Structures are given as C-alpha cells and as structure tokens.
Amino acid sequence: MKTYILFIGGAGFIGSNLISRLEKEKYQITVIEPEGAYVGRLQEQEVELLYGTLNDIGFIKDTIVRFEIKIVVHLVSTLIPGSTYEDYKKEYKNVIFPSIDRY
C-alpha cells in the first residue's frame, strides 16, 4: 500500500532531494508550488505538480482530501542568508502566519 505525501514547497534543493529518495521507496508524491516557481529539479521525478499558495486554505484542504494525503512536508521559505529584516517580516506574513493560523 502506498503512502501519499504532500510537499508544500518541494521544488527547492532540499525538497527535490527528499522527493528523489522517497520515490525510490514507492511513495506517491504531490507537490504544491506557487505559479512562476522554478520547478526544474522536479522534471525527472514522477510527482503530481500543482500550483497554489499557502493562503488558499481551500485548495490545500481539497488537495489533501483528493490525493488521500497522509503526510505533509512544509518546506516553503523565501529567506536566504543575506535576507533583510523586511524580508523576515514578509516571510512571517506570507509563510509563517498562514501556516500556523489556518492548519
């Protein structure tokens, strides 16, 4: 029996490497990325790629139900080591707050 995993923000370095490893274990993987995100690292992988945002709670919930998701891996981040205080405030507003307030 397959285990269904949802990666929110899975197209980055960490996510794509985790997905690559989990695919070998026969997990069924769905990835949600925002429109315009670079998803090149996922091209060689057999994943269901969907486009949406953390702020669209209905879309996230529908995806979990539709794909019978058992595990959610949240890897969304826009910060890099040189990020400014303003970048951190945007991260809180667009990533952290939607994640803890609605799920």
PDB file of N, CA and C in Angstrom:
ATOM      1  N   MET A   1       0.828  -1.181   0.000  1.00  0.00           N
ATOM      2  CA  MET A   1       0.000   0.000   0.000  1.00  0.00           C
ATOM      3  C   MET A   1       0.876   1.250   0.000  1.00  0.00           C
ATOM      4  N   LYS A   2       0.592   2.172  -0.907  1.00  0.00           N
ATOM      5  CA  LYS A   2       1.390   3.392  -1.000  1.00  0.00           C
ATOM      6  C   LYS A   2       0.989   4.386   0.076  1.00  0.00           C
ATOM      7  N   THR A   3       1.978   5.167   0.507  1.00  0.00           N
ATOM      8  CA  THR A   3       1.729   6.287   1.395  1.00  0.00           C
ATOM      9  C   THR A   3       1.777   7.549   0.555  1.00  0.00           C
ATOM     10  N   TYR A   4       0.775   8.398   0.733  1.00  0.00           N
ATOM     11  CA  TYR A   4       0.662   9.616  -0.052  1.00  0.00           C
ATOM     12  C   TYR A   4       1.202  10.797   0.738  1.00  0.00           C
ATOM     13  N   ILE A   5       2.156  11.517   0.127  1.00  0.00           N
ATOM     14  CA  ILE A   5       2.843  12.621   0.788  1.00  0.00           C
ATOM     15  C   ILE A   5       2.613  13.899  -0.015  1.00  0.00           C
ATOM     16  N   LEU A   6       2.336  14.991   0.695  1.00  0.00           N
ATOM     17  CA  LEU A   6       2.219  16.306   0.079  1.00  0.00           C
ATOM     18  C   LEU A   6       3.414  17.143   0.494  1.00  0.00           C
ATOM     19  N   PHE A   7       4.129  17.657  -0.494  1.00  0.00           N
ATOM     20  CA  PHE A   7       5.209  18.606  -0.255  1.00  0.00           C
ATOM     21  C   PHE A   7       4.690  19.980  -0.622  1.00  0.00           C
ATOM     22  N   ILE A   8       4.682  20.882   0.340  1.00  0.00           N
ATOM     23  CA  ILE A   8       4.350  22.274   0.054  1.00  0.00           C
ATOM     24  C   ILE A   8       5.684  22.990  -0.034  1.00  0.00           C
ATOM     25  N   GLY A   9       6.040  23.411  -1.245  1.00  0.00           N
ATOM     26  CA  GLY A   9       7.358  23.988  -1.456  1.00  0.00           C
ATOM     27  C   GLY A   9       8.404  22.908  -1.623  1.00  0.00           C
ATOM     28  N   GLY A  10       8.164  21.953  -2.490  1.00  0.00           N
ATOM     29  CA  GLY A  10       9.077  20.823  -2.653  1.00  0.00           C
ATOM     30  C   GLY A  10      10.026  20.903  -3.837  1.00  0.00           C
ATOM     31  N   ALA A  11      10.033  22.027  -4.552  1.00  0.00           N
ATOM     32  CA  ALA A  11      10.864  22.109  -5.760  1.00  0.00           C
ATOM     33  C   ALA A  11      12.265  22.634  -5.494  1.00  0.00           C
ATOM     34  N   GLY A  12      12.555  23.021  -4.277  1.00  0.00           N
ATOM     35  CA  GLY A  12      13.888  23.524  -3.948  1.00  0.00           C
ATOM     36  C   GLY A  12      14.895  22.401  -3.780  1.00  0.00           C
ATOM     37  N   PHE A  13      16.085  22.755  -3.349  1.00  0.00           N
ATOM     38  CA  PHE A  13      17.167  21.785  -3.206  1.00  0.00           C
ATOM     39  C   PHE A  13      16.814  20.676  -2.219  1.00  0.00           C
ATOM     40  N   ILE A  14      16.374  21.059  -1.030  1.00  0.00           N
ATOM     41  CA  ILE A  14      16.063  20.059  -0.002  1.00  0.00           C
ATOM     42  C   ILE A  14      14.869  19.210  -0.429  1.00  0.00           C
ATOM     43  N   GLY A  15      13.792  19.861  -0.858  1.00  0.00           N
ATOM     44  CA  GLY A  15      12.593  19.129  -1.254  1.00  0.00           C
ATOM     45  C   GLY A  15      12.825  18.171  -2.392  1.00  0.00           C
ATOM     46  N   SER A  16      13.504  18.633  -3.436  1.00  0.00           N
ATOM     47  CA  SER A  16      13.721  17.758  -4.598  1.00  0.00           C
ATOM     48  C   SER A  16      14.585  16.554  -4.240  1.00  0.00           C
ATOM     49  N   ASN A  17      15.540  16.732  -3.337  1.00  0.00           N
ATOM     50  CA  ASN A  17      16.368  15.596  -2.914  1.00  0.00           C
ATOM     51  C   ASN A  17      15.595  14.622  -2.034  1.00  0.00           C
ATOM     52  N   LEU A  18      14.760  15.145  -1.148  1.00  0.00           N
ATOM     53  CA  LEU A  18      13.905  14.258  -0.345  1.00  0.00           C
ATOM     54  C   LEU A  18      12.946  13.482  -1.245  1.00  0.00           C
ATOM     55  N   ILE A  19      12.355  14.173  -2.193  1.00  0.00           N
ATOM     56  CA  ILE A  19      11.422  13.527  -3.116  1.00  0.00           C
ATOM     57  C   ILE A  19      12.127  12.436  -3.906  1.00  0.00           C
ATOM     58  N   SER A  20      13.315  12.716  -4.372  1.00  0.00           N
ATOM     59  CA  SER A  20      14.078  11.725  -5.127  1.00  0.00           C
ATOM     60  C   SER A  20      14.289  10.453  -4.299  1.00  0.00           C
ATOM     61  N   ARG A  21      14.618  10.624  -3.054  1.00  0.00           N
ATOM     62  CA  ARG A  21      14.830   9.473  -2.160  1.00  0.00           C
ATOM     63  C   ARG A  21      13.522   8.736  -1.877  1.00  0.00           C
ATOM     64  N   LEU A  22      12.460   9.478  -1.601  1.00  0.00           N
ATOM     65  CA  LEU A  22      11.182   8.860  -1.263  1.00  0.00           C
ATOM     66  C   LEU A  22      10.552   8.142  -2.450  1.00  0.00           C
ATOM     67  N   GLU A  23      10.795   8.633  -3.648  1.00  0.00           N
ATOM     68  CA  GLU A  23      10.263   7.960  -4.836  1.00  0.00           C
ATOM     69  C   GLU A  23      10.808   6.542  -4.952  1.00  0.00           C
ATOM     70  N   LYS A  24      12.045   6.366  -4.556  1.00  0.00           N
ATOM     71  CA  LYS A  24      12.653   5.037  -4.599  1.00  0.00           C
ATOM     72  C   LYS A  24      11.986   4.081  -3.622  1.00  0.00           C
ATOM     73  N   GLU A  25      11.334   4.639  -2.616  1.00  0.00           N
ATOM     74  CA  GLU A  25      10.628   3.836  -1.617  1.00  0.00           C
ATOM     75  C   GLU A  25       9.155   3.650  -1.989  1.00  0.00           C
ATOM     76  N   LYS A  26       8.784   4.073  -3.167  1.00  0.00           N
ATOM     77  CA  LYS A  26       7.425   3.885  -3.707  1.00  0.00           C
ATOM     78  C   LYS A  26       6.355   4.724  -3.011  1.00  0.00           C
ATOM     79  N   TYR A  27       6.728   5.898  -2.550  1.00  0.00           N
ATOM     80  CA  TYR A  27       5.737   6.838  -2.031  1.00  0.00           C
ATOM     81  C   TYR A  27       5.084   7.553  -3.207  1.00  0.00           C
ATOM     82  N   GLN A  28       3.839   7.912  -3.058  1.00  0.00           N
ATOM     83  CA  GLN A  28       3.134   8.714  -4.052  1.00  0.00           C
ATOM     84  C   GLN A  28       3.234  10.171  -3.600  1.00  0.00           C
ATOM     85  N   ILE A  29       3.807  11.027  -4.443  1.00  0.00           N
ATOM     86  CA  ILE A  29       4.136  12.382  -4.006  1.00  0.00           C
ATOM     87  C   ILE A  29       3.397  13.434  -4.829  1.00  0.00           C
ATOM     88  N   THR A  30       2.830  14.396  -4.106  1.00  0.00           N
ATOM     89  CA  THR A  30       2.197  15.565  -4.696  1.00  0.00           C
ATOM     90  C   THR A  30       2.958  16.783  -4.204  1.00  0.00           C
ATOM     91  N   VAL A  31       3.201  17.739  -5.103  1.00  0.00           N
ATOM     92  CA  VAL A  31       3.942  18.946  -4.757  1.00  0.00           C
ATOM     93  C   VAL A  31       3.091  20.165  -5.098  1.00  0.00           C
ATOM     94  N   ILE A  32       3.025  21.108  -4.176  1.00  0.00           N
ATOM     95  CA  ILE A  32       2.363  22.387  -4.439  1.00  0.00           C
ATOM     96  C   ILE A  32       3.429  23.478  -4.468  1.00  0.00           C
ATOM     97  N   GLU A  33       3.439  24.219  -5.549  1.00  0.00           N
ATOM     98  CA  GLU A  33       4.338  25.351  -5.732  1.00  0.00           C
ATOM     99  C   GLU A  33       3.531  26.546  -6.218  1.00  0.00           C
ATOM    100  N   PRO A  34       4.000  27.764  -5.957  1.00  0.00           N
ATOM    101  CA  PRO A  34       3.292  28.930  -6.483  1.00  0.00           C
ATOM    102  C   PRO A  34       3.527  29.071  -7.989  1.00  0.00           C
ATOM    103  N   GLU A  35       2.582  29.713  -8.671  1.00  0.00           N
ATOM    104  CA  GLU A  35       2.750  29.999 -10.098  1.00  0.00           C
ATOM    105  C   GLU A  35       4.078  30.724 -10.307  1.00  0.00           C
ATOM    106  N   GLY A  36       4.798  30.343 -11.323  1.00  0.00           N
ATOM    107  CA  GLY A  36       6.058  31.001 -11.650  1.00  0.00           C
ATOM    108  C   GLY A  36       7.263  30.446 -10.913  1.00  0.00           C
ATOM    109  N   ALA A  37       7.064  29.512 -10.007  1.00  0.00           N
ATOM    110  CA  ALA A  37       8.191  28.932  -9.263  1.00  0.00           C
ATOM    111  C   ALA A  37       9.044  28.081 -10.207  1.00  0.00           C
ATOM    112  N   TYR A  38      10.336  28.063  -9.950  1.00  0.00           N
ATOM    113  CA  TYR A  38      11.226  27.204 -10.730  1.00  0.00           C
ATOM    114  C   TYR A  38      11.034  25.764 -10.259  1.00  0.00           C
ATOM    115  N   VAL A  39      10.615  24.900 -11.159  1.00  0.00           N
ATOM    116  CA  VAL A  39      10.357  23.501 -10.805  1.00  0.00           C
ATOM    117  C   VAL A  39      11.249  22.551 -11.609  1.00  0.00           C
ATOM    118  N   GLY A  40      12.327  23.069 -12.144  1.00  0.00           N
ATOM    119  CA  GLY A  40      13.229  22.277 -12.973  1.00  0.00           C
ATOM    120  C   GLY A  40      13.792  21.053 -12.289  1.00  0.00           C
ATOM    121  N   ARG A  41      14.008  21.129 -10.975  1.00  0.00           N
ATOM    122  CA  ARG A  41      14.556  19.985 -10.243  1.00  0.00           C
ATOM    123  C   ARG A  41      13.575  18.823 -10.178  1.00  0.00           C
ATOM    124  N   LEU A  42      12.295  19.091 -10.455  1.00  0.00           N
ATOM    125  CA  LEU A  42      11.276  18.040 -10.384  1.00  0.00           C
ATOM    126  C   LEU A  42      11.003  17.385 -11.735  1.00  0.00           C
ATOM    127  N   GLN A  43      11.638  17.861 -12.791  1.00  0.00           N
ATOM    128  CA  GLN A  43      11.339  17.372 -14.136  1.00  0.00           C
ATOM    129  C   GLN A  43      11.594  15.887 -14.314  1.00  0.00           C
ATOM    130  N   GLU A  44      12.572  15.358 -13.664  1.00  0.00           N
ATOM    131  CA  GLU A  44      12.917  13.946 -13.814  1.00  0.00           C
ATOM    132  C   GLU A  44      12.182  13.056 -12.819  1.00  0.00           C
ATOM    133  N   GLN A  45      11.339  13.665 -11.996  1.00  0.00           N
ATOM    134  CA  GLN A  45      10.688  12.906 -10.941  1.00  0.00           C
ATOM    135  C   GLN A  45       9.205  12.718 -11.246  1.00  0.00           C
ATOM    136  N   GLU A  46       8.675  11.612 -10.801  1.00  0.00           N
ATOM    137  CA  GLU A  46       7.266  11.293 -11.028  1.00  0.00           C
ATOM    138  C   GLU A  46       6.433  11.809  -9.861  1.00  0.00           C
ATOM    139  N   VAL A  47       6.041  13.072  -9.979  1.00  0.00           N
ATOM    140  CA  VAL A  47       5.232  13.701  -8.947  1.00  0.00           C
ATOM    141  C   VAL A  47       4.020  14.356  -9.599  1.00  0.00           C
ATOM    142  N   GLU A  48       3.004  14.546  -8.798  1.00  0.00           N
ATOM    143  CA  GLU A  48       1.843  15.328  -9.226  1.00  0.00           C
ATOM    144  C   GLU A  48       2.151  16.765  -8.824  1.00  0.00           C
ATOM    145  N   LEU A  49       2.354  17.650  -9.802  1.00  0.00           N
ATOM    146  CA  LEU A  49       2.720  19.039  -9.537  1.00  0.00           C
ATOM    147  C   LEU A  49       1.487  19.921  -9.680  1.00  0.00           C
ATOM    148  N   LEU A  50       1.174  20.631  -8.593  1.00  0.00           N
ATOM    149  CA  LEU A  50       0.030  21.538  -8.578  1.00  0.00           C
ATOM    150  C   LEU A  50       0.525  22.936  -8.250  1.00  0.00           C
ATOM    151  N   TYR A  51      -0.215  23.925  -8.720  1.00  0.00           N
ATOM    152  CA  TYR A  51       0.153  25.311  -8.452  1.00  0.00           C
ATOM    153  C   TYR A  51      -0.878  25.963  -7.549  1.00  0.00           C
ATOM    154  N   GLY A  52      -0.399  26.553  -6.448  1.00  0.00           N
ATOM    155  CA  GLY A  52      -1.257  27.226  -5.493  1.00  0.00           C
ATOM    156  C   GLY A  52      -0.407  27.887  -4.424  1.00  0.00           C
ATOM    157  N   THR A  53      -1.056  28.510  -3.461  1.00  0.00           N
ATOM    158  CA  THR A  53      -0.345  29.212  -2.395  1.00  0.00           C
ATOM    159  C   THR A  53      -0.831  28.756  -1.020  1.00  0.00           C
ATOM    160  N   LEU A  54      -0.035  29.064  -0.017  1.00  0.00           N
ATOM    161  CA  LEU A  54      -0.408  28.753   1.368  1.00  0.00           C
ATOM    162  C   LEU A  54      -1.661  29.502   1.797  1.00  0.00           C
ATOM    163  N   ASN A  55      -1.896  30.650   1.216  1.00  0.00           N
ATOM    164  CA  ASN A  55      -3.060  31.453   1.594  1.00  0.00           C
ATOM    165  C   ASN A  55      -4.370  30.871   1.089  1.00  0.00           C
ATOM    166  N   ASP A  56      -4.319  29.944   0.172  1.00  0.00           N
ATOM    167  CA  ASP A  56      -5.536  29.330  -0.370  1.00  0.00           C
ATOM    168  C   ASP A  56      -5.838  28.045   0.404  1.00  0.00           C
ATOM    169  N   ILE A  57      -6.377  28.215   1.599  1.00  0.00           N
ATOM    170  CA  ILE A  57      -6.611  27.093   2.502  1.00  0.00           C
ATOM    171  C   ILE A  57      -7.551  26.054   1.899  1.00  0.00           C
ATOM    172  N   GLY A  58      -8.535  26.510   1.137  1.00  0.00           N
ATOM    173  CA  GLY A  58      -9.456  25.579   0.492  1.00  0.00           C
ATOM    174  C   GLY A  58      -8.740  24.668  -0.489  1.00  0.00           C
ATOM    175  N   PHE A  59      -7.833  25.233  -1.257  1.00  0.00           N
ATOM    176  CA  PHE A  59      -7.058  24.455  -2.220  1.00  0.00           C
ATOM    177  C   PHE A  59      -6.189  23.413  -1.506  1.00  0.00           C
ATOM    178  N   ILE A  60      -5.543  23.828  -0.419  1.00  0.00           N
ATOM    179  CA  ILE A  60      -4.695  22.901   0.345  1.00  0.00           C
ATOM    180  C   ILE A  60      -5.545  21.758   0.905  1.00  0.00           C
ATOM    181  N   LYS A  61      -6.654  22.088   1.531  1.00  0.00           N
ATOM    182  CA  LYS A  61      -7.524  21.060   2.105  1.00  0.00           C
ATOM    183  C   LYS A  61      -8.069  20.127   1.020  1.00  0.00           C
ATOM    184  N   ASP A  62      -8.513  20.690  -0.098  1.00  0.00           N
ATOM    185  CA  ASP A  62      -9.022  19.870  -1.197  1.00  0.00           C
ATOM    186  C   ASP A  62      -7.952  18.926  -1.732  1.00  0.00           C
ATOM    187  N   THR A  63      -6.717  19.417  -1.813  1.00  0.00           N
ATOM    188  CA  THR A  63      -5.611  18.582  -2.290  1.00  0.00           C
ATOM    189  C   THR A  63      -5.371  17.415  -1.334  1.00  0.00           C
ATOM    190  N   ILE A  64      -5.405  17.682  -0.036  1.00  0.00           N
ATOM    191  CA  ILE A  64      -5.196  16.625   0.955  1.00  0.00           C
ATOM    192  C   ILE A  64      -6.268  15.549   0.836  1.00  0.00           C
ATOM    193  N   VAL A  65      -7.506  15.970   0.656  1.00  0.00           N
ATOM    194  CA  VAL A  65      -8.605  15.009   0.517  1.00  0.00           C
ATOM    195  C   VAL A  65      -8.515  14.282  -0.827  1.00  0.00           C
ATOM    196  N   ARG A  66      -8.338  15.034  -1.895  1.00  0.00           N
ATOM    197  CA  ARG A  66      -8.337  14.468  -3.254  1.00  0.00           C
ATOM    198  C   ARG A  66      -7.256  13.404  -3.442  1.00  0.00           C
ATOM    199  N   PHE A  67      -6.064  13.663  -2.915  1.00  0.00           N
ATOM    200  CA  PHE A  67      -4.947  12.739  -3.105  1.00  0.00           C
ATOM    201  C   PHE A  67      -4.729  11.812  -1.911  1.00  0.00           C
ATOM    202  N   GLU A  68      -5.656  11.833  -0.951  1.00  0.00           N
ATOM    203  CA  GLU A  68      -5.579  10.969   0.235  1.00  0.00           C
ATOM    204  C   GLU A  68      -4.232  11.094   0.950  1.00  0.00           C
ATOM    205  N   ILE A  69      -3.825  12.339   1.160  1.00  0.00           N
ATOM    206  CA  ILE A  69      -2.532  12.634   1.762  1.00  0.00           C
ATOM    207  C   ILE A  69      -2.500  12.177   3.220  1.00  0.00           C
ATOM    208  N   LYS A  70      -1.406  11.500   3.577  1.00  0.00           N
ATOM    209  CA  LYS A  70      -1.202  11.038   4.950  1.00  0.00           C
ATOM    210  C   LYS A  70      -0.110  11.842   5.661  1.00  0.00           C
ATOM    211  N   ILE A  71       0.822  12.412   4.882  1.00  0.00           N
ATOM    212  CA  ILE A  71       1.957  13.153   5.438  1.00  0.00           C
ATOM    213  C   ILE A  71       2.088  14.468   4.677  1.00  0.00           C
ATOM    214  N   VAL A  72       2.295  15.572   5.415  1.00  0.00           N
ATOM    215  CA  VAL A  72       2.545  16.870   4.789  1.00  0.00           C
ATOM    216  C   VAL A  72       3.937  17.328   5.192  1.00  0.00           C
ATOM    217  N   VAL A  73       4.737  17.705   4.191  1.00  0.00           N
ATOM    218  CA  VAL A  73       6.081  18.232   4.416  1.00  0.00           C
ATOM    219  C   VAL A  73       6.063  19.688   3.959  1.00  0.00           C
ATOM    220  N   HIS A  74       6.274  20.602   4.900  1.00  0.00           N
ATOM    221  CA  HIS A  74       6.201  22.033   4.626  1.00  0.00           C
ATOM    222  C   HIS A  74       7.621  22.589   4.513  1.00  0.00           C
ATOM    223  N   LEU A  75       8.021  22.955   3.288  1.00  0.00           N
ATOM    224  CA  LEU A  75       9.374  23.465   3.056  1.00  0.00           C
ATOM    225  C   LEU A  75       9.374  24.871   2.459  1.00  0.00           C
ATOM    226  N   VAL A  76       8.274  25.559   2.538  1.00  0.00           N
ATOM    227  CA  VAL A  76       8.183  26.890   1.948  1.00  0.00           C
ATOM    228  C   VAL A  76       9.048  27.871   2.728  1.00  0.00           C
ATOM    229  N   SER A  77       9.887  28.595   2.008  1.00  0.00           N
ATOM    230  CA  SER A  77      10.660  29.686   2.583  1.00  0.00           C
ATOM    231  C   SER A  77      11.184  30.555   1.455  1.00  0.00           C
ATOM    232  N   THR A  78      11.254  31.833   1.724  1.00  0.00           N
ATOM    233  CA  THR A  78      11.802  32.761   0.733  1.00  0.00           C
ATOM    234  C   THR A  78      13.089  33.397   1.226  1.00  0.00           C
ATOM    235  N   LEU A  79      13.538  32.993   2.400  1.00  0.00           N
ATOM    236  CA  LEU A  79      14.701  33.622   3.004  1.00  0.00           C
ATOM    237  C   LEU A  79      16.010  32.990   2.556  1.00  0.00           C
ATOM    238  N   ILE A  80      17.020  33.830   2.471  1.00  0.00           N
ATOM    239  CA  ILE A  80      18.388  33.393   2.201  1.00  0.00           C
ATOM    240  C   ILE A  80      19.275  34.017   3.269  1.00  0.00           C
ATOM    241  N   PRO A  81      20.526  33.580   3.416  1.00  0.00           N
ATOM    242  CA  PRO A  81      21.359  34.124   4.488  1.00  0.00           C
ATOM    243  C   PRO A  81      21.471  35.653   4.503  1.00  0.00           C
ATOM    244  N   GLY A  82      21.411  36.307   3.366  1.00  0.00           N
ATOM    245  CA  GLY A  82      21.539  37.762   3.324  1.00  0.00           C
ATOM    246  C   GLY A  82      20.220  38.504   3.433  1.00  0.00           C
ATOM    247  N   SER A  83      19.160  37.835   3.851  1.00  0.00           N
ATOM    248  CA  SER A  83      17.850  38.466   3.920  1.00  0.00           C
ATOM    249  C   SER A  83      17.826  39.618   4.927  1.00  0.00           C
ATOM    250  N   THR A  84      17.023  40.627   4.604  1.00  0.00           N
ATOM    251  CA  THR A  84      16.901  41.796   5.463  1.00  0.00           C
ATOM    252  C   THR A  84      15.783  41.595   6.477  1.00  0.00           C
ATOM    253  N   TYR A  85      15.677  42.529   7.400  1.00  0.00           N
ATOM    254  CA  TYR A  85      14.587  42.498   8.358  1.00  0.00           C
ATOM    255  C   TYR A  85      13.248  42.591   7.643  1.00  0.00           C
ATOM    256  N   GLU A  86      13.167  43.392   6.607  1.00  0.00           N
ATOM    257  CA  GLU A  86      11.934  43.497   5.817  1.00  0.00           C
ATOM    258  C   GLU A  86      11.586  42.152   5.177  1.00  0.00           C
ATOM    259  N   ASP A  87      12.593  41.421   4.720  1.00  0.00           N
ATOM    260  CA  ASP A  87      12.365  40.079   4.154  1.00  0.00           C
ATOM    261  C   ASP A  87      11.765  39.148   5.213  1.00  0.00           C
ATOM    262  N   TYR A  88      12.264  39.236   6.439  1.00  0.00           N
ATOM    263  CA  TYR A  88      11.740  38.403   7.523  1.00  0.00           C
ATOM    264  C   TYR A  88      10.293  38.751   7.835  1.00  0.00           C
ATOM    265  N   LYS A  89       9.976  40.035   7.787  1.00  0.00           N
ATOM    266  CA  LYS A  89       8.586  40.449   8.030  1.00  0.00           C
ATOM    267  C   LYS A  89       7.667  39.906   6.932  1.00  0.00           C
ATOM    268  N   LYS A  90       8.123  39.932   5.686  1.00  0.00           N
ATOM    269  CA  LYS A  90       7.333  39.371   4.579  1.00  0.00           C
ATOM    270  C   LYS A  90       7.178  37.859   4.754  1.00  0.00           C
ATOM    271  N   GLU A  91       8.234  37.200   5.185  1.00  0.00           N
ATOM    272  CA  GLU A  91       8.186  35.753   5.416  1.00  0.00           C
ATOM    273  C   GLU A  91       7.143  35.419   6.486  1.00  0.00           C
ATOM    274  N   TYR A  92       7.135  36.197   7.540  1.00  0.00           N
ATOM    275  CA  TYR A  92       6.151  35.972   8.591  1.00  0.00           C
ATOM    276  C   TYR A  92       4.741  36.142   8.039  1.00  0.00           C
ATOM    277  N   LYS A  93       4.518  37.194   7.295  1.00  0.00           N
ATOM    278  CA  LYS A  93       3.184  37.486   6.761  1.00  0.00           C
ATOM    279  C   LYS A  93       2.734  36.453   5.727  1.00  0.00           C
ATOM    280  N   ASN A  94       3.635  36.036   4.827  1.00  0.00           N
ATOM    281  CA  ASN A  94       3.259  35.198   3.688  1.00  0.00           C
ATOM    282  C   ASN A  94       3.474  33.702   3.878  1.00  0.00           C
ATOM    283  N   VAL A  95       4.303  33.314   4.838  1.00  0.00           N
ATOM    284  CA  VAL A  95       4.615  31.892   5.016  1.00  0.00           C
ATOM    285  C   VAL A  95       4.284  31.406   6.425  1.00  0.00           C
ATOM    286  N   ILE A  96       4.841  32.055   7.420  1.00  0.00           N
ATOM    287  CA  ILE A  96       4.687  31.560   8.784  1.00  0.00           C
ATOM    288  C   ILE A  96       3.256  31.736   9.288  1.00  0.00           C
ATOM    289  N   PHE A  97       2.732  32.943   9.199  1.00  0.00           N
ATOM    290  CA  PHE A  97       1.387  33.189   9.714  1.00  0.00           C
ATOM    291  C   PHE A  97       0.334  32.316   9.027  1.00  0.00           C
ATOM    292  N   PRO A  98       0.310  32.216   7.691  1.00  0.00           N
ATOM    293  CA  PRO A  98      -0.689  31.326   7.074  1.00  0.00           C
ATOM    294  C   PRO A  98      -0.534  29.866   7.507  1.00  0.00           C
ATOM    295  N   SER A  99       0.675  29.448   7.806  1.00  0.00           N
ATOM    296  CA  SER A  99       0.917  28.058   8.188  1.00  0.00           C
ATOM    297  C   SER A  99       0.404  27.735   9.587  1.00  0.00           C
ATOM    298  N   ILE A 100       0.585  28.647  10.524  1.00  0.00           N
ATOM    299  CA  ILE A 100       0.199  28.345  11.898  1.00  0.00           C
ATOM    300  C   ILE A 100      -1.211  28.782  12.219  1.00  0.00           C
ATOM    301  N   ASP A 101      -1.719  29.738  11.507  1.00  0.00           N
ATOM    302  CA  ASP A 101      -3.040  30.279  11.822  1.00  0.00           C
ATOM    303  C   ASP A 101      -4.166  29.435  11.239  1.00  0.00           C
ATOM    304  N   ARG A 102      -3.918  28.734  10.150  1.00  0.00           N
ATOM    305  CA  ARG A 102      -5.003  28.095   9.425  1.00  0.00           C
ATOM    306  C   ARG A 102      -4.980  26.581   9.399  1.00  0.00           C
ATOM    307  N   TYR A 103      -3.884  25.953   9.799  1.00  0.00           N
ATOM    308  CA  TYR A 103      -3.809  24.497   9.636  1.00  0.00           C
ATOM    309  C   TYR A 103      -4.000  23.792  10.946  1.00  0.00           C
TER     310      TYR A 103
END
